[in-house]
Amino acid sequence: MDKQQQMGGDISTPNRTREIVARYGFSFKKSLGQNFLVDRNILHKIVGAADLGPKDGALEIGPGIGSLTEQLAKQARDVLAIEIDQRLIPILGETLTPYSNVKIVHGDVLKLSLNELLTEYLGDCERISVVANLPYYVTTPIVMKLLEERLPLQNIVVMIQKEVADRMAADPGTKDYGSLSIAVAYYCEPELVTVVPHSVFIPQPNVDSAVIKLKVRDKPPVEVEDEAFFFEVVQAAFAQRRKTIANNLLARFYGKGERARLEKILESAGIDPTRRGETLSIHEYARLSNQIRGSL
Ligand code: SAM
């Protein structure tokens, strides 16, 4: 770390952020989810939750003008930041000048091959975590891409809409529990880090925010014979939340005359056919999907 780095930039203060934005004549694009974080305490909470050591790498999605990137650069060995907005690339070139361990890639995270980029830029790091204040219009697709591509990640620490964080971390039997909670539980252990007020952003978003930590599992907590089919069963079970599990599954996988057969399958999986999808645990879904698959 050189002297300039030790002094620590302060991209994240409201004044510095406003100064940078004004100097470059930058106008925020709502369509790209551009709400910049201007609070050091929250930044420290995010970076702290990621538990980065000096040999670790960080992947940031959407660095904006670099306020979180700067804090990551101080903690991690290498930082790779992917930004879609071309107008921010020269700004980042200036704000992150003191940090030689940061690589900025211009592109849409949903379209890039993350595995290749991680190998190329963070290949020498011991462990890799994703740390980001995500653009809210694509939160779920981004998190699902990170999980489904089975990237070699340790933690995913992201600021997202509070409502989505609640759904990701929800337990069975609660109103927030759904297919997203099960997908997240399949790949990781979720933990709500903190709820964040609107006032820490420029401009302020009109939804509440939260920081969530997803500790990526070495292997799923259940054994399913066919992963894609397991997720199909979960989707089908929540197709109409007010319907029973039997009715939702009947509509998706069986003909009308097959109710008795389906009820038998549910019972042999230990599941009362009158229950609703939101009451089933991930273990029950795993058992059920294995049984249904065997029956089709
Ligand atoms: N990290 C900065 C901060 O905390 O102040 C900015 C966060 S802002 C909520 C989201 C950032 O993601 C913006 O810089 C936006 O341009 C960028 N972004 C939006 N969609 C993206 C995409 N598909 N791929 C990469 N970056 C994207």
mmCIF file of C-alpha atoms and ligand atoms in Angstrom:
data_model
loop_
_atom_site.group_PDB
_atom_site.id
_atom_site.type_symbol
_atom_site.label_atom_id
_atom_site.label_comp_id
_atom_site.label_asym_id
_atom_site.label_seq_id
_atom_site.Cartn_x
_atom_site.Cartn_y
_atom_site.Cartn_z
ATOM 1 C CA MET A 1 0.000 0.000 0.000
ATOM 2 C CA ASP A 2 1.531 3.386 -0.919
ATOM 3 C CA LYS A 3 1.219 6.643 0.998
ATOM 4 C CA GLN A 4 -1.648 8.008 -1.038
ATOM 5 C CA GLN A 5 -3.587 4.818 -0.412
ATOM 6 C CA GLN A 6 -2.901 4.972 3.326
ATOM 7 C CA MET A 7 -4.251 8.524 3.487
ATOM 8 C CA GLY A 8 -7.366 6.985 2.037
ATOM 9 C CA GLY A 9 -9.391 8.766 -0.585
ATOM 10 C CA ASP A 10 -12.849 9.821 0.347
ATOM 11 C CA ILE A 11 -14.853 9.366 -2.783
ATOM 12 C CA SER A 12 -17.773 8.414 -0.563
ATOM 13 C CA THR A 13 -18.338 11.754 1.180
ATOM 14 C CA PRO A 14 -21.379 13.643 -0.133
ATOM 15 C CA ASN A 15 -19.246 16.686 -1.008
ATOM 16 C CA ARG A 16 -16.610 14.756 -2.935
ATOM 17 C CA THR A 17 -19.281 12.768 -4.788
ATOM 18 C CA ARG A 18 -21.120 15.983 -5.765
ATOM 19 C CA GLU A 19 -17.832 17.591 -6.801
ATOM 20 C CA ILE A 20 -16.870 14.657 -9.071
ATOM 21 C CA VAL A 21 -20.352 14.430 -10.577
ATOM 22 C CA ALA A 22 -20.402 18.189 -11.281
ATOM 23 C CA ARG A 23 -16.860 18.312 -12.694
ATOM 24 C CA TYR A 24 -17.636 15.627 -15.255
ATOM 25 C CA GLY A 25 -21.157 16.942 -15.942
ATOM 26 C CA PHE A 26 -22.394 13.436 -15.069
ATOM 27 C CA SER A 27 -26.167 12.940 -15.039
ATOM 28 C CA PHE A 28 -27.601 9.952 -13.153
ATOM 29 C CA LYS A 29 -29.443 7.370 -15.225
ATOM 30 C CA LYS A 30 -32.384 5.942 -13.319
ATOM 31 C CA SER A 31 -32.648 3.182 -15.927
ATOM 32 C CA LEU A 32 -29.202 1.904 -14.837
ATOM 33 C CA GLY A 33 -30.065 1.953 -11.131
ATOM 34 C CA GLN A 34 -27.540 4.694 -10.410
ATOM 35 C CA ASN A 35 -27.821 5.557 -6.714
ATOM 36 C CA PHE A 36 -24.371 6.268 -5.339
ATOM 37 C CA LEU A 37 -23.509 5.490 -1.742
ATOM 38 C CA VAL A 38 -22.222 8.446 0.289
ATOM 39 C CA ASP A 39 -21.809 7.027 3.787
ATOM 40 C CA ARG A 40 -18.525 5.635 5.096
ATOM 41 C CA ASN A 41 -20.143 3.693 7.942
ATOM 42 C CA ILE A 42 -22.308 1.708 5.558
ATOM 43 C CA LEU A 43 -19.345 1.152 3.233
ATOM 44 C CA HIS A 44 -17.346 -0.212 6.142
ATOM 45 C CA LYS A 45 -20.200 -2.483 7.160
ATOM 46 C CA ILE A 46 -20.398 -3.884 3.615
ATOM 47 C CA VAL A 47 -16.649 -4.415 3.312
ATOM 48 C CA GLY A 48 -16.431 -5.819 6.867
ATOM 49 C CA ALA A 49 -19.143 -8.386 6.159
ATOM 50 C CA ALA A 50 -17.162 -9.646 3.154
ATOM 51 C CA ASP A 51 -14.337 -10.662 5.494
ATOM 52 C CA LEU A 52 -11.591 -9.926 2.941
ATOM 53 C CA GLY A 53 -8.001 -10.795 3.746
ATOM 54 C CA PRO A 54 -4.859 -9.432 2.033
ATOM 55 C CA LYS A 55 -4.650 -12.499 -0.234
ATOM 56 C CA ASP A 56 -8.303 -12.309 -1.302
ATOM 57 C CA GLY A 57 -9.917 -10.932 -4.422
ATOM 58 C CA ALA A 58 -13.095 -8.883 -4.794
ATOM 59 C CA LEU A 59 -15.450 -8.697 -7.744
ATOM 60 C CA GLU A 60 -17.550 -5.533 -7.746
ATOM 61 C CA ILE A 61 -20.535 -5.094 -10.022
ATOM 62 C CA GLY A 62 -21.314 -1.476 -10.866
ATOM 63 C CA PRO A 63 -18.542 0.610 -9.277
ATOM 64 C CA GLY A 64 -20.210 3.959 -10.160
ATOM 65 C CA ILE A 65 -17.581 6.595 -9.346
ATOM 66 C CA GLY A 66 -15.593 4.159 -7.210
ATOM 67 C CA SER A 67 -16.543 4.768 -3.570
ATOM 68 C CA LEU A 68 -16.899 1.094 -2.649
ATOM 69 C CA THR A 69 -14.114 0.083 -5.052
ATOM 70 C CA GLU A 70 -11.730 2.310 -3.116
ATOM 71 C CA GLN A 71 -12.508 0.585 0.195
ATOM 72 C CA LEU A 72 -12.182 -2.844 -1.443
ATOM 73 C CA ALA A 73 -8.817 -1.877 -2.926
ATOM 74 C CA LYS A 74 -7.549 -1.140 0.588
ATOM 75 C CA GLN A 75 -8.556 -4.557 1.910
ATOM 76 C CA ALA A 76 -8.149 -7.006 -0.937
ATOM 77 C CA ARG A 77 -5.218 -8.176 -3.004
ATOM 78 C CA ASP A 78 -6.979 -7.490 -6.320
ATOM 79 C CA VAL A 79 -10.277 -5.907 -7.291
ATOM 80 C CA LEU A 80 -12.151 -6.452 -10.541
ATOM 81 C CA ALA A 81 -14.985 -3.989 -11.143
ATOM 82 C CA ILE A 82 -17.463 -4.314 -14.015
ATOM 83 C CA GLU A 83 -19.312 -1.154 -15.065
ATOM 84 C CA ILE A 84 -21.880 -0.904 -17.866
ATOM 85 C CA ASP A 85 -21.923 2.887 -18.221
ATOM 86 C CA GLN A 86 -19.151 4.066 -20.577
ATOM 87 C CA ARG A 87 -19.397 7.619 -19.142
ATOM 88 C CA LEU A 88 -18.102 6.334 -15.787
ATOM 89 C CA ILE A 89 -14.965 4.677 -17.172
ATOM 90 C CA PRO A 90 -12.833 7.878 -17.447
ATOM 91 C CA ILE A 91 -14.129 9.049 -14.048
ATOM 92 C CA LEU A 92 -13.060 5.764 -12.446
ATOM 93 C CA GLY A 93 -9.696 6.134 -14.195
ATOM 94 C CA GLU A 94 -9.211 9.339 -12.218
ATOM 95 C CA THR A 95 -10.785 8.528 -8.852
ATOM 96 C CA LEU A 96 -8.999 5.177 -8.537
ATOM 97 C CA THR A 97 -5.584 6.361 -9.776
ATOM 98 C CA PRO A 98 -3.921 5.633 -6.396
ATOM 99 C CA TYR A 99 -4.944 1.969 -6.490
ATOM 100 C CA SER A 100 -2.820 -0.177 -8.759
ATOM 101 C CA ASN A 101 -4.676 -3.340 -7.696
ATOM 102 C CA VAL A 102 -7.969 -2.360 -9.385
ATOM 103 C CA LYS A 103 -9.001 -3.474 -12.865
ATOM 104 C CA ILE A 104 -12.068 -1.876 -14.445
ATOM 105 C CA VAL A 105 -13.909 -3.760 -17.178
ATOM 106 C CA HIS A 106 -16.555 -1.999 -19.255
ATOM 107 C CA GLY A 107 -19.557 -4.229 -19.959
ATOM 108 C CA ASP A 108 -22.885 -5.662 -18.895
ATOM 109 C CA VAL A 109 -22.338 -8.164 -16.086
ATOM 110 C CA LEU A 110 -25.245 -10.252 -17.357
ATOM 111 C CA LYS A 111 -23.546 -10.748 -20.721
ATOM 112 C CA LEU A 112 -19.929 -11.297 -19.687
ATOM 113 C CA SER A 113 -18.249 -14.612 -19.010
ATOM 114 C CA LEU A 114 -17.484 -14.152 -15.328
ATOM 115 C CA ASN A 115 -15.567 -17.382 -15.017
ATOM 116 C CA GLU A 116 -13.075 -16.207 -17.647
ATOM 117 C CA LEU A 117 -12.764 -12.758 -16.082
ATOM 118 C CA LEU A 118 -12.198 -14.184 -12.593
ATOM 119 C CA THR A 119 -9.467 -16.447 -13.923
ATOM 120 C CA GLU A 120 -7.841 -13.628 -15.850
ATOM 121 C CA TYR A 121 -7.910 -10.897 -13.196
ATOM 122 C CA LEU A 122 -8.375 -12.591 -9.822
ATOM 123 C CA GLY A 123 -6.623 -15.862 -10.634
ATOM 124 C CA ASP A 124 -3.845 -15.277 -8.091
ATOM 125 C CA CYS A 125 -6.224 -14.635 -5.206
ATOM 126 C CA GLU A 126 -6.774 -17.198 -2.481
ATOM 127 C CA ARG A 127 -10.535 -16.653 -2.158
ATOM 128 C CA ILE A 128 -12.903 -14.456 -4.154
ATOM 129 C CA SER A 129 -15.981 -12.611 -2.906
ATOM 130 C CA VAL A 130 -18.515 -10.449 -4.697
ATOM 131 C CA VAL A 131 -19.054 -7.122 -2.970
ATOM 132 C CA ALA A 132 -21.432 -4.627 -4.555
ATOM 133 C CA ASN A 133 -24.121 -2.011 -4.267
ATOM 134 C CA LEU A 134 -26.218 -3.572 -6.998
ATOM 135 C CA PRO A 135 -28.345 -1.781 -9.600
ATOM 136 C CA TYR A 136 -31.829 -2.542 -8.260
ATOM 137 C CA TYR A 137 -33.505 -3.113 -11.648
ATOM 138 C CA VAL A 138 -31.483 -6.311 -12.144
ATOM 139 C CA THR A 139 -30.751 -7.527 -8.601
ATOM 140 C CA THR A 140 -32.276 -10.988 -8.909
ATOM 141 C CA PRO A 141 -30.883 -11.856 -12.377
ATOM 142 C CA ILE A 142 -27.393 -10.813 -11.237
ATOM 143 C CA VAL A 143 -27.496 -12.829 -7.988
ATOM 144 C CA MET A 144 -28.951 -15.860 -9.796
ATOM 145 C CA LYS A 145 -26.227 -15.644 -12.460
ATOM 146 C CA LEU A 146 -23.544 -15.601 -9.748
ATOM 147 C CA LEU A 147 -25.085 -18.661 -8.090
ATOM 148 C CA GLU A 148 -26.102 -20.724 -11.107
ATOM 149 C CA GLU A 149 -22.736 -20.374 -12.860
ATOM 150 C CA ARG A 150 -21.164 -21.945 -9.788
ATOM 151 C CA LEU A 151 -18.377 -19.398 -9.703
ATOM 152 C CA PRO A 152 -15.626 -20.099 -7.181
ATOM 153 C CA LEU A 153 -16.975 -17.606 -4.640
ATOM 154 C CA GLN A 154 -16.618 -17.413 -0.877
ATOM 155 C CA ASN A 155 -19.174 -14.720 -0.033
ATOM 156 C CA ILE A 156 -21.595 -12.507 -1.900
ATOM 157 C CA VAL A 157 -22.201 -9.301 0.035
ATOM 158 C CA VAL A 158 -24.614 -7.003 -1.730
ATOM 159 C CA MET A 159 -26.770 -3.986 -1.098
ATOM 160 C CA ILE A 160 -30.194 -4.635 -2.601
ATOM 161 C CA GLN A 161 -33.835 -3.650 -2.124
ATOM 162 C CA LYS A 162 -34.893 -4.603 1.412
ATOM 163 C CA GLU A 163 -37.939 -6.392 0.046
ATOM 164 C CA VAL A 164 -35.733 -8.665 -2.096
ATOM 165 C CA ALA A 165 -33.307 -9.251 0.795
ATOM 166 C CA ASP A 166 -36.258 -10.301 2.963
ATOM 167 C CA ARG A 167 -37.370 -12.773 0.282
ATOM 168 C CA MET A 168 -33.859 -14.183 -0.113
ATOM 169 C CA ALA A 169 -33.445 -14.817 3.615
ATOM 170 C CA ALA A 170 -37.032 -15.940 4.350
ATOM 171 C CA ASP A 171 -37.896 -19.099 6.302
ATOM 172 C CA PRO A 172 -40.725 -21.496 5.364
ATOM 173 C CA GLY A 173 -44.155 -20.464 6.573
ATOM 174 C CA THR A 174 -43.529 -16.721 6.246
ATOM 175 C CA LYS A 175 -45.099 -14.385 3.693
ATOM 176 C CA ASP A 176 -41.731 -13.631 2.074
ATOM 177 C CA TYR A 177 -40.837 -17.289 1.504
ATOM 178 C CA GLY A 178 -40.905 -18.335 -2.140
ATOM 179 C CA SER A 179 -38.895 -19.799 -5.009
ATOM 180 C CA LEU A 180 -36.160 -17.161 -4.553
ATOM 181 C CA SER A 181 -35.685 -18.144 -0.874
ATOM 182 C CA ILE A 182 -35.316 -21.790 -1.888
ATOM 183 C CA ALA A 183 -32.889 -21.045 -4.728
ATOM 184 C CA VAL A 184 -30.754 -18.949 -2.359
ATOM 185 C CA ALA A 185 -30.880 -21.625 0.381
ATOM 186 C CA TYR A 186 -29.818 -24.246 -2.170
ATOM 187 C CA TYR A 187 -26.583 -22.430 -2.996
ATOM 188 C CA CYS A 188 -25.818 -20.434 0.165
ATOM 189 C CA GLU A 189 -26.463 -19.496 3.750
ATOM 190 C CA PRO A 190 -28.084 -16.043 3.786
ATOM 191 C CA GLU A 191 -27.677 -13.478 6.560
ATOM 192 C CA LEU A 192 -29.189 -9.995 6.735
ATOM 193 C CA VAL A 193 -26.327 -7.633 7.637
ATOM 194 C CA THR A 194 -28.097 -4.307 8.044
ATOM 195 C CA VAL A 195 -31.027 -2.222 6.869
ATOM 196 C CA VAL A 196 -29.991 1.000 5.144
ATOM 197 C CA PRO A 197 -31.857 4.352 5.135
ATOM 198 C CA HIS A 198 -32.585 6.254 1.879
ATOM 199 C CA SER A 199 -30.453 9.170 3.058
ATOM 200 C CA VAL A 200 -27.123 7.430 2.366
ATOM 201 C CA PHE A 201 -27.559 7.633 -1.419
ATOM 202 C CA ILE A 202 -27.306 10.334 -4.081
ATOM 203 C CA PRO A 203 -29.901 10.436 -5.584
ATOM 204 C CA GLN A 204 -32.124 8.760 -2.977
ATOM 205 C CA PRO A 205 -33.945 5.649 -4.223
ATOM 206 C CA ASN A 206 -37.653 5.305 -3.506
ATOM 207 C CA VAL A 207 -37.355 1.828 -1.992
ATOM 208 C CA ASP A 208 -35.793 0.674 1.280
ATOM 209 C CA SER A 209 -32.405 -1.027 1.057
ATOM 210 C CA ALA A 210 -30.557 -3.711 2.968
ATOM 211 C CA VAL A 211 -27.169 -5.404 2.903
ATOM 212 C CA ILE A 212 -27.306 -9.173 2.651
ATOM 213 C CA LYS A 213 -24.451 -11.655 2.983
ATOM 214 C CA LEU A 214 -24.695 -14.958 1.111
ATOM 215 C CA LYS A 215 -22.090 -17.424 2.296
ATOM 216 C CA VAL A 216 -21.667 -19.786 -0.634
ATOM 217 C CA ARG A 217 -22.010 -23.458 0.307
ATOM 218 C CA ASP A 218 -19.499 -26.118 -0.757
ATOM 219 C CA LYS A 219 -22.437 -28.317 -1.647
ATOM 220 C CA PRO A 220 -26.230 -27.973 -1.488
ATOM 221 C CA PRO A 221 -27.975 -28.942 1.780
ATOM 222 C CA VAL A 222 -30.179 -31.481 -0.081
ATOM 223 C CA GLU A 223 -29.576 -34.168 -2.671
ATOM 224 C CA VAL A 224 -31.680 -33.864 -5.793
ATOM 225 C CA GLU A 225 -31.553 -36.278 -8.700
ATOM 226 C CA ASP A 226 -32.189 -33.567 -11.292
ATOM 227 C CA GLU A 227 -31.436 -29.969 -10.334
ATOM 228 C CA ALA A 228 -33.379 -28.326 -13.175
ATOM 229 C CA PHE A 229 -36.423 -30.445 -12.367
ATOM 230 C CA PHE A 230 -36.155 -29.607 -8.651
ATOM 231 C CA PHE A 231 -36.384 -25.899 -9.490
ATOM 232 C CA GLU A 232 -39.263 -26.594 -11.877
ATOM 233 C CA VAL A 233 -41.209 -28.256 -9.055
ATOM 234 C CA VAL A 234 -40.482 -25.314 -6.749
ATOM 235 C CA GLN A 235 -41.647 -22.803 -9.405
ATOM 236 C CA ALA A 236 -44.806 -24.824 -10.006
ATOM 237 C CA ALA A 237 -45.586 -25.038 -6.273
ATOM 238 C CA PHE A 238 -45.646 -21.230 -6.024
ATOM 239 C CA ALA A 239 -47.426 -20.604 -9.355
ATOM 240 C CA GLN A 240 -50.585 -19.598 -7.457
ATOM 241 C CA ARG A 241 -49.743 -18.968 -3.822
ATOM 242 C CA ARG A 242 -53.275 -19.413 -2.554
ATOM 243 C CA LYS A 243 -53.700 -22.826 -4.149
ATOM 244 C CA THR A 244 -52.725 -26.052 -2.366
ATOM 245 C CA ILE A 245 -49.514 -27.833 -3.319
ATOM 246 C CA ALA A 246 -51.608 -30.602 -4.914
ATOM 247 C CA ASN A 247 -53.539 -28.185 -7.136
ATOM 248 C CA ASN A 248 -50.440 -26.341 -8.296
ATOM 249 C CA LEU A 249 -48.553 -29.550 -9.087
ATOM 250 C CA LEU A 250 -51.558 -31.110 -10.784
ATOM 251 C CA ALA A 251 -51.855 -28.116 -13.111
ATOM 252 C CA ARG A 252 -48.187 -28.302 -14.059
ATOM 253 C CA PHE A 253 -47.245 -31.988 -14.191
ATOM 254 C CA TYR A 254 -50.366 -34.166 -14.349
ATOM 255 C CA GLY A 255 -53.695 -34.511 -16.116
ATOM 256 C CA LYS A 256 -57.011 -33.818 -14.372
ATOM 257 C CA GLY A 257 -57.748 -37.488 -13.811
ATOM 258 C CA GLU A 258 -54.474 -38.011 -11.956
ATOM 259 C CA ARG A 259 -55.279 -36.328 -8.632
ATOM 260 C CA ALA A 260 -55.369 -39.601 -6.695
ATOM 261 C CA ARG A 261 -52.006 -40.637 -8.111
ATOM 262 C CA LEU A 262 -50.443 -37.276 -7.221
ATOM 263 C CA GLU A 263 -51.896 -37.373 -3.703
ATOM 264 C CA LYS A 264 -50.307 -40.763 -3.200
ATOM 265 C CA ILE A 265 -46.939 -39.385 -4.322
ATOM 266 C CA LEU A 266 -47.284 -36.434 -1.957
ATOM 267 C CA GLU A 267 -48.190 -38.726 0.901
ATOM 268 C CA SER A 268 -45.285 -41.046 0.216
ATOM 269 C CA ALA A 269 -43.025 -37.979 0.379
ATOM 270 C CA GLY A 270 -44.624 -37.240 3.778
ATOM 271 C CA ILE A 271 -46.482 -34.136 2.552
ATOM 272 C CA ASP A 272 -50.158 -33.418 3.213
ATOM 273 C CA PRO A 273 -51.696 -32.535 -0.229
ATOM 274 C CA THR A 274 -53.729 -29.693 1.320
ATOM 275 C CA ARG A 275 -50.648 -27.773 2.422
ATOM 276 C CA ARG A 276 -49.561 -24.648 0.539
ATOM 277 C CA GLY A 277 -46.214 -24.366 -1.238
ATOM 278 C CA GLU A 278 -45.015 -21.701 1.200
ATOM 279 C CA THR A 279 -45.029 -24.187 4.108
ATOM 280 C CA LEU A 280 -42.639 -26.739 2.574
ATOM 281 C CA SER A 281 -38.966 -26.794 3.562
ATOM 282 C CA ILE A 282 -36.157 -27.225 1.018
ATOM 283 C CA HIS A 283 -35.776 -30.817 2.272
ATOM 284 C CA GLU A 284 -39.426 -31.520 1.530
ATOM 285 C CA TYR A 285 -39.076 -30.014 -1.961
ATOM 286 C CA ALA A 286 -36.035 -32.187 -2.631
ATOM 287 C CA ARG A 287 -37.874 -35.330 -1.568
ATOM 288 C CA LEU A 288 -40.947 -34.356 -3.545
ATOM 289 C CA SER A 289 -39.095 -33.526 -6.760
ATOM 290 C CA ASN A 290 -37.248 -36.863 -6.629
ATOM 291 C CA GLN A 291 -40.572 -38.707 -6.211
ATOM 292 C CA ILE A 292 -42.417 -36.778 -8.930
ATOM 293 C CA ARG A 293 -39.543 -37.239 -11.343
ATOM 294 C CA GLY A 294 -39.662 -40.982 -10.748
ATOM 295 C CA SER A 295 -43.410 -40.989 -11.447
ATOM 296 C CA LEU A 296 -43.454 -39.186 -14.798
HETATM 297 N N1 SAM B 1 -20.893 1.164 -6.437
HETATM 298 C C1 SAM B 1 -21.397 2.513 -6.594
HETATM 299 C C2 SAM B 1 -21.794 3.042 -5.244
HETATM 300 O O1 SAM B 1 -22.006 2.234 -4.330
HETATM 301 O O2 SAM B 1 -21.907 4.270 -5.098
HETATM 302 C C3 SAM B 1 -22.574 2.583 -7.579
HETATM 303 C C4 SAM B 1 -23.743 1.688 -7.273
HETATM 304 S S1 SAM B 1 -25.165 1.999 -8.286
HETATM 305 C C5 SAM B 1 -26.448 1.415 -7.205
HETATM 306 C C6 SAM B 1 -25.167 0.679 -9.500
HETATM 307 C C7 SAM B 1 -24.061 0.754 -10.562
HETATM 308 O O3 SAM B 1 -24.217 -0.386 -11.432
HETATM 309 C C8 SAM B 1 -24.098 1.966 -11.473
HETATM 310 O O4 SAM B 1 -22.812 2.485 -11.594
HETATM 311 C C9 SAM B 1 -24.589 1.421 -12.827
HETATM 312 O O5 SAM B 1 -24.132 2.149 -13.942
HETATM 313 C C10 SAM B 1 -24.038 0.007 -12.797
HETATM 314 N N2 SAM B 1 -24.771 -0.985 -13.612
HETATM 315 C C11 SAM B 1 -26.089 -1.004 -13.912
HETATM 316 N N3 SAM B 1 -26.406 -2.098 -14.641
HETATM 317 C C12 SAM B 1 -25.252 -2.794 -14.815
HETATM 318 C C13 SAM B 1 -24.915 -3.996 -15.512
HETATM 319 N N4 SAM B 1 -25.866 -4.712 -16.138
HETATM 320 N N5 SAM B 1 -23.621 -4.428 -15.509
HETATM 321 C C14 SAM B 1 -22.667 -3.697 -14.854
HETATM 322 N N6 SAM B 1 -22.926 -2.548 -14.189
HETATM 323 C C15 SAM B 1 -24.183 -2.089 -14.163
#
